[in-house]
Amino acid sequence: MGKRKEHELDIHENGKSKSPKLCGTNYPVSISFIVVNEFCERFSYYGMKAVLTLYFINYLHWDQNLSTAVYHAFSSLCYFTPVLGALIADSWLGKFRTIIYLSVVYVLGHIIKSVGAIPSVGNSTVHIALSMLGLVLIAFGTGGIKPCVAAFGGDQFDEEHTIERRKFFSIFYMSINAGSVLSTVITPILRGDVKCFGGDCYALAFGVPAILMVIALVVFISGSGMYKKSPPEGNVLSDVCKCIGLAIKNRWRSSEFDSKKKHWLDWAEEKYPRRLIHEIKMVLRVLVLYIPLPMFWALFDQQGSRWTLQATRMNMAFGSTFVLKPDQMQMLNALLILLFVPIFDVVVYPLIGLCRINLTPLKKMAVGMILAALAFGAATLVEVNVMKTVVEPAPRGQCLLQVYNLAESDIQLDISGSNLFSQPIKSYEDPPSYQHLQLGGSSKNVSMRIIQNKNTSECVQSFREQKAYSLILHSSGSGVVCQLASDNIIKSKKMEAHLRFINTLSEAMNITVGDVDFYVAGDYGISPNKSVIRNKYTKVRCSSGSQVSFINLGLLDFGASYTIILTNGSVGIVPKKMVDVVANNIHITWQIPQYILITAGEVMFSITGLEFSYSQAPANMKSVLQAGWLLTVAFGNVIVLIVAEGAGLNQWMEFLLFAGLLVAVCIIFSIMAYFYKYVDPEELDKLFQDKTVDGEDDDSLKKDKKEHMEQAGDSTYLKSGIKNTAM
């Protein structure tokens, strides 16, 4: 969420044509189209992604682990494809046409995704196929244009307007966060508050981002006549890969009789200039430091998956009127990042400096990792308390059992081969908790002896393993009768309440709770379990024949399961509310500390990491580091995918595992950082300039340049690297 990946802004030189300026400023008019385009595109992407996990669970009916795995597979693909987008833009189409063409792919992905969310379009297989195709197209669209849009905006400025260019990137960054905040507020509302096709309106929640992406494309094309459009100049990343490949090949083929090289990359000197090789060495030193970084992103990107799923089992109400949606909580990261960036720059870092603590960039990144680990420690504590409201299913060979005594006096229950329910069961008492009944197999017929007022009745019921049951006891003319009902102990994935009725009256009842209808037969009939939205139901309509009455059920809360027993009273029908599964009683505000910690970690890790990386690499190699940085995000999501599908841990244990792994990785990173020596890339110019002035390498440099032009047949490096030698 907090847009750490969009800081990379690779600026290229442009033609000399002057573009129109905004009134009284040095800002090109064209950047307004680019900023609006970025706002709409980020709204489109983060709005769609905000509801994606719940879409998998509630619409495609996948379990939590599969939903998490696919969510992170999609996120990973979104950060592999920028490398492809950069190659297309720099080597083939140019940034302008790459943005146009891949935006069309982007729009098609959104449209297909929206169509897949319409229940009447095919069956579940069709929905899954359309959803996956849409996500793949979206990943190629958003990833492909990611390295192009910001750099294209930078291209619009004249060479002398560096201050305006720098401010543009701040505005650009603000548009990213504004689009993110608004979309993560609005699309969950479209999903949950607007009903279509008989349920949550995912088609609309995906359709609005599709419309925003169409607007983004139209706005961008509208400014076409005002843009500076640099032709594709070749991609330095391609040169780097070719150079490394040649060095490895030559080193592998070398024999013991060949002259030794100081560095394995020197084996590429026969084809590539020494300056390029020296620059690659500098970049590789930074890329080695990237190796531990994916673990940070593995934790960070779970805000949209595991943390959202955690929120679905929490109390989202603020007062009696406002209810937050679980997928809206993600907006907190974007809001906090806007608040924390200036606070850290203006307050935190200066205070640390006053304490004479040398907080180097790599130390900041290590602290950011620790803060992210602490965030998952906080998430673990929340999860442990959330789990207290959940009824765990019985293991194999057992089932869960609770008893309702609807007789007029206490009952003693004796279950054959068990010592459960040793205390008398009081009349109309809410059962305290489920008991584990040993079956010794997949099913069993269990004999029970029921004693009431010294009268004994016998009862035999059939139980199956890993199920939950309610045994309902009530009086009849011949003694006490028992009924067995299957219970629903799984909390609603939509944060609704589960409800059923037991009718002790002789007449059948039709009951309407909100917009949900129940039919309950008379004489201890039991209605099916149904879901109702969380609300306070003070006037519920009950009808029996021509008789109509109203009952008060009170608050039916998030995630709870209730059994309502209808009895006769002096004023008509009296409902007795029993709680089978307690409501989500841990408030969503308990997630705030983990969001604060993860966002603080992002500020210290992500922003600092990009600044450090760019400060340690030559100017023409920044795109290589950008690709490496984005790949750390991609591999971080792959880690989550593997753990979600393979670990099989309880959620709190998984959170703790991630926290522990990040601490271990932080220790490794700190050791690597300790031995790292900071460099100044500007000294590279001086190094090669001095060699040329001294005449030491003048001939070899000229030879290198000529050979690179003639043998490689690619002018990329000469346009970027060699030109920078004179700067």
XYZ file of C-alpha atoms in Angstrom:
727
model
C 0.000 0.000 0.000
C 2.183 2.945 1.040
C 3.647 3.422 -2.374
C 7.192 2.383 -1.760
C 7.690 0.898 -5.207
C 6.879 4.038 -7.150
C 9.784 6.140 -5.827
C 12.080 4.885 -8.588
C 12.146 7.640 -11.114
C 14.566 7.055 -13.954
C 15.033 10.396 -15.752
C 16.229 10.547 -19.340
C 17.332 13.389 -21.568
C 14.867 14.595 -24.169
C 14.727 16.582 -27.315
C 15.055 20.363 -27.345
C 11.448 21.202 -28.224
C 9.667 23.370 -25.694
C 6.285 22.271 -24.393
C 3.562 24.700 -23.211
C 3.880 25.811 -19.598
C 1.277 26.165 -16.864
C 0.471 29.852 -16.283
C 3.358 31.701 -14.669
C 5.435 28.580 -13.944
C 8.088 26.380 -15.495
C 5.849 23.312 -15.228
C 4.862 21.819 -18.593
C 1.110 21.570 -19.177
C 1.657 17.951 -20.171
C 2.436 16.841 -16.606
C -1.141 17.577 -15.522
C -2.312 14.797 -17.854
C 0.312 12.447 -16.414
C -0.601 13.202 -12.779
C -4.334 12.672 -13.426
C -3.501 9.478 -15.315
C -1.463 8.170 -12.369
C -4.212 9.042 -9.861
C -6.811 7.133 -11.894
C -4.488 4.182 -12.525
C -3.564 3.804 -8.851
C -7.250 4.137 -7.881
C -7.966 1.385 -10.381
C -5.214 -0.940 -9.142
C -5.547 -0.534 -5.383
C -9.343 -0.399 -5.511
C -9.470 -3.741 -7.304
C -6.815 -5.243 -5.055
C -8.524 -4.091 -1.838
C -11.499 -6.421 -2.346
C -9.591 -9.220 -4.080
C -9.051 -11.542 -1.096
C -12.697 -11.356 0.002
C -13.726 -11.938 -3.624
C -11.777 -15.189 -3.672
C -13.341 -16.345 -0.397
C -16.940 -15.163 -0.691
C -17.516 -15.324 -4.456
C -15.195 -18.056 -5.738
C -15.572 -19.943 -2.408
C -11.877 -20.680 -1.998
C -10.404 -21.340 1.432
C -8.194 -18.806 3.175
C -4.891 -20.447 2.252
C -5.674 -20.727 -1.464
C -7.050 -17.164 -1.496
C -3.881 -15.875 0.151
C -1.662 -17.846 -2.223
C -3.404 -16.564 -5.383
C -3.464 -12.987 -4.016
C 0.305 -13.050 -3.517
C 0.911 -14.850 -6.820
C -0.878 -11.944 -8.508
C 1.103 -9.390 -6.482
C 4.322 -11.168 -7.384
C 3.497 -11.114 -11.100
C 2.792 -7.363 -10.843
C 6.427 -6.877 -9.785
C 8.024 -9.268 -12.258
C 6.401 -7.595 -15.285
C 7.987 -4.114 -14.811
C 11.253 -5.600 -16.090
C 9.418 -6.614 -19.264
C 7.786 -3.176 -19.516
C 11.149 -1.420 -19.228
C 12.645 -3.629 -21.938
C 9.717 -2.961 -24.294
C 9.849 0.793 -23.689
C 13.610 1.273 -23.963
C 14.334 -1.235 -26.706
C 11.265 -1.202 -28.924
C 8.215 1.057 -28.486
C 9.390 3.972 -26.366
C 7.719 5.024 -23.124
C 4.713 6.802 -24.705
C 3.536 3.947 -26.909
C 4.329 1.359 -24.209
C 2.035 3.194 -21.785
C -0.734 3.376 -24.409
C -0.588 -0.260 -25.527
C -0.204 -1.783 -22.076
C -2.964 0.469 -20.706
C -5.279 -1.111 -23.281
C -4.227 -4.538 -21.967
C -4.867 -3.187 -18.450
C -8.406 -2.060 -19.352
C -9.196 -5.405 -20.990
C -8.045 -7.171 -17.813
C -10.382 -5.075 -15.666
C -13.324 -5.652 -18.006
C -12.775 -9.424 -18.073
C -12.385 -9.425 -14.282
C -15.671 -7.529 -13.885
C -17.536 -9.878 -16.241
C -16.199 -12.849 -14.269
C -17.813 -11.366 -11.148
C -21.329 -11.566 -12.669
C -22.990 -14.760 -11.328
C -25.189 -15.247 -14.386
C -22.177 -15.448 -16.715
C -21.433 -19.171 -16.829
C -20.671 -21.493 -13.948
C -17.962 -21.405 -11.287
C -15.352 -22.728 -13.728
C -16.059 -19.845 -16.107
C -15.873 -17.355 -13.219
C -12.480 -18.703 -12.143
C -11.141 -18.738 -15.722
C -12.273 -15.150 -16.399
C -10.943 -13.974 -13.044
C -7.510 -15.510 -13.595
C -7.281 -14.227 -17.177
C -8.292 -10.761 -16.002
C -5.699 -10.771 -13.223
C -2.913 -11.864 -15.593
C -3.762 -9.038 -18.020
C -3.956 -6.539 -15.154
C -0.566 -7.703 -13.870
C 1.012 -7.188 -17.298
C -0.712 -3.823 -17.644
C 0.105 -2.303 -14.267
C 3.570 -3.853 -14.128
C 4.412 -2.927 -17.695
C 3.616 0.771 -17.319
C 5.073 1.062 -13.802
C 8.657 1.886 -14.892
C 7.434 4.147 -17.714
C 4.917 6.663 -16.348
C 7.075 8.427 -13.748
C 10.102 8.517 -16.025
C 7.938 9.833 -18.878
C 6.757 12.616 -16.574
C 10.352 13.500 -15.776
C 11.096 13.619 -19.509
C 8.670 16.538 -19.936
C 10.875 19.028 -18.089
C 13.602 21.106 -19.680
C 17.140 20.316 -18.578
C 17.496 23.500 -16.523
C 14.271 23.015 -14.512
C 15.579 20.472 -12.006
C 13.739 22.003 -9.028
C 10.398 21.814 -10.808
C 11.148 18.245 -11.853
C 11.879 17.259 -8.264
C 8.626 18.861 -7.061
C 6.757 17.058 -9.827
C 7.843 13.739 -8.371
C 6.456 14.795 -4.973
C 3.146 15.678 -6.630
C 3.273 12.401 -8.523
C 3.831 10.522 -5.258
C 0.900 12.354 -3.633
C -1.373 11.371 -6.534
C -0.411 7.723 -5.965
C -1.373 7.865 -2.296
C -4.524 9.906 -2.954
C -5.700 7.319 -5.471
C -4.867 4.529 -3.031
C -6.653 6.078 -0.040
C -9.831 6.914 -1.953
C -10.033 3.560 -3.699
C -9.565 1.519 -0.517
C -12.432 3.493 1.038
C -14.801 3.513 -1.937
C -14.516 0.047 -3.513
C -15.307 -1.858 -0.271
C -18.442 0.317 0.006
C -19.400 -0.589 -3.568
C -18.789 -4.231 -2.709
C -20.714 -4.416 0.570
C -23.305 -1.639 0.661
C -24.530 -2.020 -2.912
C -26.341 -5.315 -3.511
C -26.585 -6.900 -6.946
C -27.358 -10.393 -8.203
C -28.582 -11.298 -4.721
C -25.373 -10.526 -2.792
C -22.261 -8.370 -2.500
C -21.689 -6.446 -5.725
C -18.185 -7.519 -6.754
C -19.021 -6.774 -10.393
C -19.474 -3.093 -9.470
C -16.442 -3.087 -7.164
C -14.317 -4.255 -10.116
C -16.264 -2.274 -12.707
C -15.595 1.154 -11.191
C -11.795 0.597 -11.226
C -12.211 -0.468 -14.870
C -13.938 2.839 -15.609
C -11.166 4.735 -13.813
C -8.576 2.931 -15.940
C -10.466 3.915 -19.096
C -10.439 7.524 -17.855
C -6.704 7.232 -17.145
C -6.086 6.060 -20.720
C -8.295 8.763 -22.268
C -6.656 11.511 -20.199
C -3.180 10.309 -21.107
C -3.985 10.177 -24.835
C -5.568 13.658 -24.617
C -2.189 15.191 -23.840
C -0.466 13.449 -26.751
C 0.208 16.627 -28.726
C 1.993 18.279 -25.783
C 4.359 15.462 -24.769
C 8.070 15.223 -25.381
C 8.522 11.704 -26.720
C 12.006 10.257 -26.615
C 12.664 7.444 -29.092
C 13.710 4.059 -27.676
C 17.467 4.102 -27.049
C 18.077 0.519 -25.984
C 17.991 -0.872 -22.485
C 21.098 -0.790 -20.313
C 19.716 -3.810 -18.446
C 20.189 -5.812 -21.624
C 23.821 -4.684 -21.837
C 24.386 -5.645 -18.216
C 22.944 -9.128 -18.714
C 24.986 -9.663 -21.891
C 28.173 -8.498 -20.191
C 27.634 -10.766 -17.175
C 26.769 -13.681 -19.443
C 29.921 -13.191 -21.500
C 32.086 -12.961 -18.373
C 30.633 -16.190 -16.999
C 31.056 -17.977 -20.344
C 34.668 -16.853 -20.769
C 35.527 -17.696 -17.182
C 34.024 -21.174 -17.586
C 35.953 -21.797 -20.793
C 39.259 -20.462 -19.476
C 42.123 -22.787 -18.698
C 44.888 -22.726 -16.130
C 47.261 -21.319 -18.785
C 45.146 -18.168 -19.342
C 46.177 -14.996 -17.571
C 44.454 -14.493 -14.220
C 41.847 -11.787 -13.678
C 41.324 -9.713 -10.546
C 37.552 -10.078 -10.834
C 35.418 -12.583 -12.714
C 33.690 -9.752 -14.617
C 37.031 -8.794 -16.143
C 36.609 -11.809 -18.450
C 34.191 -9.623 -20.476
C 36.875 -7.025 -21.297
C 37.317 -8.418 -24.805
C 33.936 -6.996 -25.839
C 32.728 -4.458 -23.282
C 34.323 -1.179 -22.077
C 36.110 -1.202 -18.740
C 33.901 1.581 -17.455
C 30.774 -0.513 -18.028
C 32.425 -3.462 -16.284
C 33.437 -1.250 -13.363
C 29.877 0.110 -13.108
C 28.435 -3.407 -13.114
C 30.779 -4.307 -10.257
C 29.411 -1.361 -8.266
C 25.821 -2.383 -9.002
C 26.421 -6.022 -8.070
C 27.708 -4.939 -4.654
C 24.332 -3.317 -4.038
C 22.355 -6.196 -5.565
C 24.043 -8.612 -3.166
C 22.568 -6.548 -0.338
C 19.144 -7.057 -1.957
C 19.261 -10.826 -1.341
C 17.721 -10.676 2.192
C 15.190 -7.957 1.314
C 12.284 -10.100 -0.029
C 11.483 -11.211 3.518
C 10.465 -7.647 4.432
C 8.008 -7.546 1.515
C 6.707 -10.991 2.490
C 5.447 -9.388 5.695
C 4.511 -6.004 4.266
C 2.189 -7.248 1.509
C 0.110 -9.383 3.869
C -1.881 -6.267 4.751
C -4.169 -7.084 1.831
C -4.445 -10.800 2.596
C -3.849 -12.205 6.093
C -4.481 -8.935 7.916
C -7.713 -8.386 5.985
C -8.827 -11.918 6.850
C -7.981 -11.220 10.487
C -10.188 -8.120 10.327
C -13.168 -10.225 9.166
C -13.128 -11.903 12.606
C -13.085 -8.640 14.549
C -15.654 -6.103 15.699
C -15.830 -3.373 13.042
C -18.484 -1.162 14.672
C -17.790 2.414 15.755
C -20.784 3.439 17.801
C -24.282 2.466 16.781
C -24.215 3.807 13.221
C -20.807 3.535 11.535
C -19.406 0.116 10.621
C -16.003 -0.173 8.963
C -15.459 -2.865 6.363
C -12.509 -5.236 6.766
C -11.008 -4.381 3.381
C -11.180 -0.655 4.196
C -8.610 -1.028 6.972
C -5.863 -1.128 4.332
C -6.304 2.612 3.774
C -4.589 3.196 7.121
C -1.196 2.408 5.615
C -1.546 5.005 2.860
C -2.774 7.637 5.338
C 0.037 6.913 7.760
C 2.713 7.015 5.070
C 1.657 10.561 4.160
C 1.889 11.505 7.838
C 5.083 9.642 8.701
C 7.316 10.751 5.806
C 7.468 14.422 6.916
C 7.527 13.456 10.615
C 10.559 11.214 10.128
C 12.338 13.778 7.951
C 11.618 16.810 10.140
C 11.438 15.327 13.647
C 12.664 11.750 14.087
C 15.902 11.772 12.101
C 17.054 15.223 13.389
C 16.405 14.109 16.992
C 18.439 10.948 16.417
C 21.202 13.148 14.998
C 21.133 15.361 18.088
C 21.746 12.233 20.156
C 24.925 11.759 18.089
C 23.744 8.414 16.753
C 25.159 7.701 13.314
C 22.077 6.259 11.653
C 23.404 5.235 8.250
C 21.023 4.212 5.449
C 21.727 0.512 5.991
C 21.108 0.884 9.725
C 17.773 2.579 8.947
C 16.823 -0.372 6.754
C 17.705 -2.830 9.526
C 15.553 -0.860 11.972
C 12.730 -0.935 9.411
C 12.965 -4.728 9.340
C 12.768 -4.901 13.142
C 9.689 -2.636 13.131
C 8.001 -4.912 10.572
C 8.815 -7.930 12.736
C 7.305 -6.128 15.749
C 4.200 -5.417 13.643
C 3.759 -9.148 13.141
C 4.379 -9.683 16.845
C 1.465 -7.319 17.495
C -0.601 -9.151 14.862
C 0.162 -12.417 16.685
C -1.171 -11.048 19.977
C -4.335 -9.846 18.239
C -4.762 -13.208 16.519
C -4.432 -15.145 19.777
C -7.268 -13.100 21.295
C -9.360 -13.290 18.123
C -9.102 -17.093 18.209
C -10.740 -17.129 21.649
C -14.023 -16.230 19.936
C -13.717 -19.151 17.496
C -15.003 -22.672 18.131
C -12.342 -25.053 16.835
C -13.726 -28.076 14.947
C -13.341 -31.430 16.656
C -10.407 -33.621 15.597
C -10.876 -36.982 13.901
C -12.695 -39.558 15.995
C -14.567 -36.887 17.966
C -17.514 -34.552 17.600
C -18.747 -31.475 19.450
C -21.916 -31.605 21.547
C -23.957 -29.108 23.543
C -27.318 -29.726 25.265
C -30.467 -27.574 25.411
C -32.863 -28.471 28.219
C -36.298 -27.230 27.141
C -38.104 -29.233 29.809
C -39.663 -27.588 32.847
C -37.081 -28.830 35.349
C -33.420 -29.833 35.620
C -32.237 -32.933 33.780
C -29.367 -35.326 34.410
C -27.783 -36.725 31.243
C -25.772 -39.935 31.278
C -23.969 -40.731 27.993
C -22.807 -44.308 27.607
C -19.021 -44.600 27.808
C -18.547 -40.933 28.681
C -18.345 -38.754 31.768
C -19.613 -35.633 30.015
C -22.383 -33.475 31.543
C -21.858 -34.763 35.059
C -23.723 -31.755 36.488
C -27.512 -31.316 36.142
C -28.546 -29.350 33.047
C -30.766 -26.450 34.037
C -33.983 -25.624 32.237
C -33.662 -23.085 29.381
C -30.040 -22.336 30.284
C -27.633 -21.181 27.579
C -25.102 -24.040 27.192
C -21.706 -22.872 28.472
C -19.551 -24.469 25.756
C -19.271 -27.425 23.427
C -17.983 -30.715 24.833
C -15.825 -33.209 22.921
C -17.603 -36.544 22.524
C -15.309 -39.493 21.769
C -16.585 -41.651 18.906
C -13.616 -43.917 18.265
C -14.284 -43.820 14.519
C -15.940 -41.870 11.739
C -19.430 -42.380 13.211
C -21.164 -43.975 16.154
C -24.637 -44.628 17.558
C -24.561 -43.371 21.136
C -27.000 -44.443 23.871
C -28.038 -41.838 26.442
C -30.004 -42.061 29.671
C -32.092 -39.022 30.646
C -33.211 -38.603 34.252
C -35.860 -36.034 35.231
C -37.511 -36.032 38.635
C -36.412 -39.654 39.163
C -38.031 -40.661 35.855
C -35.697 -42.216 33.311
C -35.854 -42.112 29.520
C -33.616 -43.720 26.938
C -32.322 -42.066 23.757
C -30.077 -43.248 20.923
C -28.557 -40.807 18.400
C -26.072 -41.160 15.550
C -23.002 -38.885 15.522
C -20.317 -38.287 12.884
C -16.766 -37.177 13.524
C -15.688 -33.526 13.217
C -19.295 -32.322 13.317
C -20.987 -30.089 15.875
C -24.394 -30.951 17.361
C -27.036 -29.652 19.723
C -28.995 -32.229 21.688
C -32.435 -30.772 22.403
C -34.368 -32.264 25.327
C -38.029 -31.494 25.945
C -40.956 -33.003 27.797
C -43.663 -35.119 26.260
C -46.476 -37.228 27.590
C -44.209 -40.267 27.893
C -41.249 -38.489 29.484
C -38.339 -36.604 27.973
C -37.765 -36.692 24.206
C -34.413 -35.915 22.542
C -33.735 -34.379 19.144
C -30.347 -33.945 17.476
C -29.604 -30.882 15.355
C -26.467 -30.127 13.321
C -24.831 -26.858 14.314
C -22.965 -24.243 12.318
C -19.820 -23.257 14.243
C -17.948 -21.608 11.346
C -18.011 -17.840 11.598
C -19.512 -16.041 8.637
C -16.873 -14.955 6.118
C -19.054 -11.932 5.411
C -19.114 -10.940 9.106
C -22.820 -11.771 9.298
C -24.632 -13.539 12.146
C -25.937 -17.104 11.870
C -29.441 -17.676 13.184
C -31.934 -20.517 13.708
C -35.215 -20.927 15.585
C -36.655 -23.688 17.780
C -40.423 -23.439 18.016
C -41.872 -24.850 21.276
C -45.388 -23.759 20.243
C -47.878 -26.058 18.561
C -48.424 -23.782 15.546
C -45.912 -23.413 12.702
C -44.345 -19.953 12.387
C -43.145 -17.786 9.510
C -40.520 -15.307 10.687
C -38.836 -12.485 8.780
C -35.518 -11.167 10.085
C -34.447 -8.220 7.941
C -34.871 -9.590 4.430
C -34.384 -13.263 5.426
C -37.386 -15.555 5.847
C -37.526 -18.526 8.246
C -40.135 -21.274 8.442
C -40.323 -23.206 11.734
C -42.633 -26.174 12.180
C -44.628 -26.446 15.411
C -43.973 -28.801 18.330
C -40.228 -28.214 18.675
C -39.551 -27.763 14.982
C -36.067 -26.474 14.136
C -35.416 -24.052 11.287
C -32.301 -24.217 9.066
C -29.338 -22.007 9.949
C -29.304 -18.822 7.882
C -27.120 -15.729 7.740
C -28.444 -12.268 8.545
C -26.592 -8.984 8.449
C -25.324 -7.570 11.708
C -28.036 -5.321 13.134
C -30.294 -4.632 16.086
C -33.622 -6.352 15.384
C -36.226 -4.912 17.723
C -39.355 -5.599 15.676
C -39.232 -9.002 13.959
C -42.455 -10.126 12.300
C -43.841 -13.565 13.248
C -46.965 -14.961 11.639
C -48.980 -18.104 12.241
C -52.037 -18.368 10.009
C -53.822 -15.051 10.379
C -52.090 -14.215 13.674
C -49.241 -11.703 13.433
C -46.986 -10.652 16.272
C -43.599 -8.990 16.705
C -40.623 -10.058 18.793
C -37.420 -8.338 19.892
C -34.206 -10.236 19.094
C -31.853 -7.425 20.103
C -28.404 -7.168 18.525
C -27.307 -9.999 16.257
C -23.586 -9.294 16.208
C -20.579 -9.893 13.911
C -19.728 -13.553 13.417
C -21.982 -14.957 16.162
C -24.283 -17.982 15.909
C -27.608 -17.822 17.750
C -30.423 -20.221 18.581
C -33.713 -18.446 19.289
C -36.209 -20.513 21.298
C -39.808 -19.375 20.819
C -41.989 -19.870 23.910
C -45.371 -18.741 25.172
C -45.461 -15.844 27.592
C -48.039 -13.684 29.307
C -47.756 -11.074 26.538
C -47.529 -13.464 23.596
C -44.483 -15.059 21.982
C -41.304 -14.707 24.029
C -37.927 -15.322 22.316
C -35.078 -16.747 24.392
C -31.734 -16.032 22.713
C -28.968 -18.601 23.139
C -25.399 -18.002 21.934
C -23.806 -20.996 20.222
C -20.715 -19.140 18.946
C -19.745 -15.838 20.562
C -19.536 -12.662 18.478
C -16.337 -11.036 17.288
C -15.546 -9.116 20.468
C -11.998 -7.931 19.657
C -12.324 -4.428 18.202
C -10.659 -3.503 14.922
C -8.769 -0.654 16.639
C -6.451 -3.325 18.040
C -5.033 -3.598 14.516
C -3.861 0.028 14.594
C -0.542 -0.710 16.413
C 0.481 -3.253 13.797
C -0.331 -0.796 10.994
C 1.667 1.945 12.734
C 4.658 -0.365 13.145
C 4.571 -1.718 9.582
C 4.246 1.804 8.124
C 7.102 3.141 10.247
C 9.119 0.156 9.064
C 8.220 0.986 5.466
C 9.420 4.576 5.821
C 12.763 3.468 7.230
C 13.190 0.475 4.927
C 11.653 1.248 1.556
C 12.316 4.958 1.062
C 15.772 4.727 2.609
C 16.567 1.605 0.595
C 15.807 3.289 -2.704
C 17.757 6.409 -1.771
C 20.719 4.276 -0.697
C 20.613 2.141 -3.819
C 20.594 5.112 -6.139
C 23.341 6.883 -4.229
C 25.588 3.834 -4.653
C 25.144 3.263 -8.384
C 26.174 5.194 -11.520
C 23.428 7.307 -13.079
C 22.950 5.064 -16.120
C 22.611 1.965 -13.891
C 19.643 3.178 -11.868
C 17.205 1.297 -14.100
C 19.089 -1.918 -13.292
C 18.667 -1.257 -9.574
C 15.020 -0.372 -10.145
C 14.502 -3.783 -11.737
C 16.349 -5.471 -8.861
C 14.297 -3.587 -6.271
C 10.986 -4.541 -7.870
C 12.093 -8.154 -8.055
C 12.653 -8.195 -4.275
C 8.950 -7.311 -3.928
C 8.020 -10.088 -6.345
C 10.075 -12.709 -4.512
C 8.654 -11.541 -1.181
C 5.166 -12.409 -2.411
C 6.441 -15.788 -3.605
C 7.573 -16.496 -0.026
C 4.050 -15.844 1.284
C 2.598 -18.039 -1.449
C 4.839 -20.933 -0.388
C 4.164 -20.562 3.334
C 0.389 -20.145 2.885
C 0.092 -23.307 0.817
C 2.778 -25.435 2.431
C 3.197 -24.635 6.111
C -0.264 -25.624 7.385
C 0.178 -23.639 10.592
C -2.384 -21.933 12.795
C -2.615 -18.287 11.834
C -0.972 -16.953 15.005
C 1.896 -19.410 14.565
C 2.307 -18.302 10.946
C 2.496 -14.651 12.027
C 5.090 -15.575 14.629
C 7.053 -17.564 12.036
C 7.218 -14.579 9.693
C 8.312 -12.287 12.533
C 11.047 -14.717 13.553
C 12.241 -15.183 9.970
C 12.491 -11.435 9.448
C 14.514 -11.010 12.652
C 16.894 -13.747 11.462
C 17.154 -12.126 8.023
C 17.756 -8.738 9.683
C 20.732 -10.194 11.564
C 22.165 -11.544 8.300
C 21.542 -8.204 6.576
C 23.202 -6.317 9.448
C 26.317 -8.464 9.124
C 26.405 -7.823 5.372
C 25.889 -4.101 5.970
C 28.726 -3.999 8.504
C 31.230 -5.074 5.851
C 29.781 -2.850 3.131
C 31.857 0.209 2.175
C 29.958 3.228 0.915
C 31.108 4.669 -2.412
C 30.544 7.852 -4.384
C 29.626 7.044 -8.007
C 30.713 10.539 -9.061
C 34.286 9.484 -8.328
C 33.914 7.041 -11.208
C 34.100 9.954 -13.642
C 37.179 11.259 -11.891
C 38.786 7.811 -11.903
C 38.454 7.302 -15.629
C 39.124 10.969 -16.403
C 42.394 10.821 -14.451
C 43.431 7.679 -16.302
C 42.782 9.395 -19.587
C 44.661 12.559 -18.595
C 47.638 10.514 -17.400
C 47.671 8.677 -20.713
C 47.540 5.431 -18.767
C 44.447 3.972 -20.385
C 43.739 6.443 -23.149
C 44.392 4.031 -25.999
C 42.608 1.135 -24.330
C 39.539 3.258 -23.625
C 39.371 4.346 -27.253
C 39.826 0.741 -28.319
C 37.111 -0.381 -25.908
C 34.694 2.191 -27.311
C 35.395 1.224 -30.909
C 35.142 -2.507 -30.193
C 31.890 -2.061 -28.320
C 30.395 -0.150 -31.258
C 31.618 -2.567 -33.896
C 31.258 -5.913 -32.096
C 28.191 -5.365 -29.913
C 26.385 -3.412 -32.623
C 24.480 -1.608 -29.880
C 24.820 2.095 -29.105
C 23.003 1.909 -25.785
C 26.055 2.168 -23.604
C 27.679 4.897 -25.696
C 24.554 6.994 -25.348
C 24.424 6.583 -21.591
C 27.635 5.419 -19.968
C 30.329 6.990 -22.185
C 28.456 10.254 -22.425
C 28.457 10.476 -18.648
C 32.266 10.274 -18.646
C 32.430 13.876 -19.791
C 29.960 15.098 -17.206
